[in-house]
Amino acid sequence: MIKVLVVTDDMTGNNDTGALLNQAGLDTVTAISDHMQEEWFMERDALCLNTDSRAMSAELAKAKVKAAVESYWKPDMLCCKRIDSTLRGNIGSEIDGMLEALPAGTKAVVVPAFPR
């Protein structure tokens, strides 16, 4: 059962995060898009979803992240938003979209760090 959901805005960050989770011992699947059939990931520990939203408008990026979280997040699952290491993309609006999809009162912790 999925323990960690990671939403990313490009495939490079998606695969990098998935590889790090796998190295940490989590059975991880990285998805090329934000549309996956449940049988492809239901027995995994972590799911990394690429919304391909980095170059989108802030409004569309927010909606894509929100829809991804609404589709895949379940209670007791850690939900993460992968941010580009050079801070490209729609960081604020995508975090807003994620928070809107999660239960009221959920807080975001933003940790700027190179993934290694």
PDB file of C-alpha atoms in Angstrom:
ATOM      1  CA  MET A   1       0.000   0.000   0.000  1.00  0.00           C
ATOM      2  CA  ILE A   2       1.299   3.448  -0.891  1.00  0.00           C
ATOM      3  CA  LYS A   3       2.910   5.206   2.067  1.00  0.00           C
ATOM      4  CA  VAL A   4       4.354   8.194   0.177  1.00  0.00           C
ATOM      5  CA  LEU A   5       2.842  10.232  -2.654  1.00  0.00           C
ATOM      6  CA  VAL A   6       5.201  12.641  -4.411  1.00  0.00           C
ATOM      7  CA  VAL A   7       3.883  15.126  -6.975  1.00  0.00           C
ATOM      8  CA  THR A   8       6.476  16.612  -9.330  1.00  0.00           C
ATOM      9  CA  ASP A   9       6.381  19.171 -12.126  1.00  0.00           C
ATOM     10  CA  ASP A  10       8.804  17.457 -14.527  1.00  0.00           C
ATOM     11  CA  MET A  11      10.128  13.990 -15.320  1.00  0.00           C
ATOM     12  CA  THR A  12      13.708  14.670 -14.194  1.00  0.00           C
ATOM     13  CA  GLY A  13      12.665  15.570 -10.656  1.00  0.00           C
ATOM     14  CA  ASN A  14      10.170  12.721 -10.696  1.00  0.00           C
ATOM     15  CA  ASN A  15      12.802  10.098 -11.511  1.00  0.00           C
ATOM     16  CA  ASP A  16      15.418  11.638  -9.205  1.00  0.00           C
ATOM     17  CA  THR A  17      13.023  11.557  -6.261  1.00  0.00           C
ATOM     18  CA  GLY A  18      11.858   8.046  -7.109  1.00  0.00           C
ATOM     19  CA  ALA A  19      15.439   6.787  -7.290  1.00  0.00           C
ATOM     20  CA  LEU A  20      16.263   8.317  -3.893  1.00  0.00           C
ATOM     21  CA  LEU A  21      13.172   6.757  -2.312  1.00  0.00           C
ATOM     22  CA  ASN A  22      14.098   3.414  -3.856  1.00  0.00           C
ATOM     23  CA  GLN A  23      17.656   3.696  -2.489  1.00  0.00           C
ATOM     24  CA  ALA A  24      16.129   4.382   0.936  1.00  0.00           C
ATOM     25  CA  GLY A  25      14.374   1.018   0.730  1.00  0.00           C
ATOM     26  CA  LEU A  26      10.924   2.010  -0.525  1.00  0.00           C
ATOM     27  CA  ASP A  27       9.500   0.039  -3.450  1.00  0.00           C
ATOM     28  CA  THR A  28       8.827   3.032  -5.702  1.00  0.00           C
ATOM     29  CA  VAL A  29       7.139   3.602  -9.043  1.00  0.00           C
ATOM     30  CA  THR A  30       7.663   6.796 -11.048  1.00  0.00           C
ATOM     31  CA  ALA A  31       4.845   7.661 -13.429  1.00  0.00           C
ATOM     32  CA  ILE A  32       5.398   9.496 -16.680  1.00  0.00           C
ATOM     33  CA  SER A  33       2.095  11.305 -16.194  1.00  0.00           C
ATOM     34  CA  ASP A  34      -0.468  12.001 -13.496  1.00  0.00           C
ATOM     35  CA  HIS A  35      -2.845   9.331 -14.827  1.00  0.00           C
ATOM     36  CA  MET A  36      -2.096   5.776 -13.667  1.00  0.00           C
ATOM     37  CA  GLN A  37      -4.106   2.626 -13.281  1.00  0.00           C
ATOM     38  CA  GLU A  38      -4.230   1.539  -9.658  1.00  0.00           C
ATOM     39  CA  GLU A  39      -2.946  -1.991 -10.329  1.00  0.00           C
ATOM     40  CA  TRP A  40       0.385  -0.502 -11.445  1.00  0.00           C
ATOM     41  CA  PHE A  41       1.140   0.981  -8.036  1.00  0.00           C
ATOM     42  CA  MET A  42      -1.183  -0.417  -5.359  1.00  0.00           C
ATOM     43  CA  GLU A  43       1.446  -2.833  -3.955  1.00  0.00           C
ATOM     44  CA  ARG A  44       4.238  -0.215  -3.906  1.00  0.00           C
ATOM     45  CA  ASP A  45       5.514   1.872  -1.017  1.00  0.00           C
ATOM     46  CA  ALA A  46       5.860   5.150  -2.928  1.00  0.00           C
ATOM     47  CA  LEU A  47       4.319   6.739  -6.006  1.00  0.00           C
ATOM     48  CA  CYS A  48       5.947   9.668  -7.832  1.00  0.00           C
ATOM     49  CA  LEU A  49       3.579  11.438 -10.237  1.00  0.00           C
ATOM     50  CA  ASN A  50       4.714  13.860 -12.929  1.00  0.00           C
ATOM     51  CA  THR A  51       2.142  16.575 -13.660  1.00  0.00           C
ATOM     52  CA  ASP A  52       4.445  18.146 -16.306  1.00  0.00           C
ATOM     53  CA  SER A  53       3.249  21.497 -14.973  1.00  0.00           C
ATOM     54  CA  ARG A  54       6.446  23.534 -14.730  1.00  0.00           C
ATOM     55  CA  ALA A  55       5.812  25.624 -17.874  1.00  0.00           C
ATOM     56  CA  MET A  56       2.036  25.939 -17.370  1.00  0.00           C
ATOM     57  CA  SER A  57       0.273  29.018 -16.081  1.00  0.00           C
ATOM     58  CA  ALA A  58       0.091  29.207 -12.298  1.00  0.00           C
ATOM     59  CA  GLU A  59      -3.661  28.558 -12.357  1.00  0.00           C
ATOM     60  CA  LEU A  60      -3.407  25.447 -14.538  1.00  0.00           C
ATOM     61  CA  ALA A  61      -0.434  24.098 -12.567  1.00  0.00           C
ATOM     62  CA  LYS A  62      -2.359  24.522  -9.319  1.00  0.00           C
ATOM     63  CA  ALA A  63      -5.357  22.681 -10.782  1.00  0.00           C
ATOM     64  CA  LYS A  64      -3.153  19.812 -12.059  1.00  0.00           C
ATOM     65  CA  VAL A  65      -1.512  19.296  -8.653  1.00  0.00           C
ATOM     66  CA  LYS A  66      -4.826  19.530  -6.836  1.00  0.00           C
ATOM     67  CA  ALA A  67      -6.399  16.953  -9.162  1.00  0.00           C
ATOM     68  CA  ALA A  68      -3.428  14.584  -8.758  1.00  0.00           C
ATOM     69  CA  VAL A  69      -3.615  14.732  -4.963  1.00  0.00           C
ATOM     70  CA  GLU A  70      -7.399  14.292  -4.998  1.00  0.00           C
ATOM     71  CA  SER A  71      -6.996  11.230  -7.237  1.00  0.00           C
ATOM     72  CA  TYR A  72      -4.205   9.411  -5.406  1.00  0.00           C
ATOM     73  CA  TRP A  73      -3.825  10.618  -1.804  1.00  0.00           C
ATOM     74  CA  LYS A  74      -5.328   8.565   1.018  1.00  0.00           C
ATOM     75  CA  PRO A  75      -5.348   9.215   4.791  1.00  0.00           C
ATOM     76  CA  ASP A  76      -2.142   8.131   6.577  1.00  0.00           C
ATOM     77  CA  MET A  77      -0.142   8.724   3.395  1.00  0.00           C
ATOM     78  CA  LEU A  78       2.733  11.225   3.392  1.00  0.00           C
ATOM     79  CA  CYS A  79       2.084  13.751   0.630  1.00  0.00           C
ATOM     80  CA  CYS A  80       5.073  15.603  -0.857  1.00  0.00           C
ATOM     81  CA  LYS A  81       5.491  18.262  -3.530  1.00  0.00           C
ATOM     82  CA  ARG A  82       8.874  18.018  -5.256  1.00  0.00           C
ATOM     83  CA  ILE A  83      10.274  21.508  -5.957  1.00  0.00           C
ATOM     84  CA  ASP A  84      12.930  22.147  -8.583  1.00  0.00           C
ATOM     85  CA  SER A  85      16.380  22.652  -7.048  1.00  0.00           C
ATOM     86  CA  THR A  86      16.735  25.969  -8.932  1.00  0.00           C
ATOM     87  CA  LEU A  87      13.235  27.075  -7.843  1.00  0.00           C
ATOM     88  CA  ARG A  88      11.756  27.034 -11.351  1.00  0.00           C
ATOM     89  CA  GLY A  89       8.054  26.499 -11.893  1.00  0.00           C
ATOM     90  CA  ASN A  90       4.871  27.399 -10.063  1.00  0.00           C
ATOM     91  CA  ILE A  91       6.030  26.618  -6.550  1.00  0.00           C
ATOM     92  CA  GLY A  92       3.515  28.658  -4.540  1.00  0.00           C
ATOM     93  CA  SER A  93       0.468  27.868  -6.633  1.00  0.00           C
ATOM     94  CA  GLU A  94       1.279  24.146  -6.733  1.00  0.00           C
ATOM     95  CA  ILE A  95       1.682  24.017  -2.944  1.00  0.00           C
ATOM     96  CA  ASP A  96      -1.649  25.870  -2.660  1.00  0.00           C
ATOM     97  CA  GLY A  97      -3.260  23.263  -4.926  1.00  0.00           C
ATOM     98  CA  MET A  98      -1.888  20.441  -2.816  1.00  0.00           C
ATOM     99  CA  LEU A  99      -3.095  22.040   0.421  1.00  0.00           C
ATOM    100  CA  GLU A 100      -6.569  22.607  -1.035  1.00  0.00           C
ATOM    101  CA  ALA A 101      -6.803  18.895  -1.831  1.00  0.00           C
ATOM    102  CA  LEU A 102      -5.672  17.754   1.623  1.00  0.00           C
ATOM    103  CA  PRO A 103      -7.772  17.891   4.812  1.00  0.00           C
ATOM    104  CA  ALA A 104      -8.438  21.307   6.342  1.00  0.00           C
ATOM    105  CA  GLY A 105      -5.675  22.394   8.657  1.00  0.00           C
ATOM    106  CA  THR A 106      -2.906  20.560   6.799  1.00  0.00           C
ATOM    107  CA  LYS A 107       0.342  22.507   6.870  1.00  0.00           C
ATOM    108  CA  ALA A 108       3.120  22.622   4.290  1.00  0.00           C
ATOM    109  CA  VAL A 109       6.725  22.381   5.354  1.00  0.00           C
ATOM    110  CA  VAL A 110       9.028  23.728   2.651  1.00  0.00           C
ATOM    111  CA  VAL A 111      12.595  22.472   2.872  1.00  0.00           C
ATOM    112  CA  PRO A 112      14.922  23.930   0.234  1.00  0.00           C
ATOM    113  CA  ALA A 113      17.713  21.446  -0.271  1.00  0.00           C
ATOM    114  CA  PHE A 114      19.540  19.650  -3.018  1.00  0.00           C
ATOM    115  CA  PRO A 115      18.022  16.137  -2.978  1.00  0.00           C
ATOM    116  CA  ARG A 116      21.289  14.338  -2.242  1.00  0.00           C
TER     117      ARG A 116
END
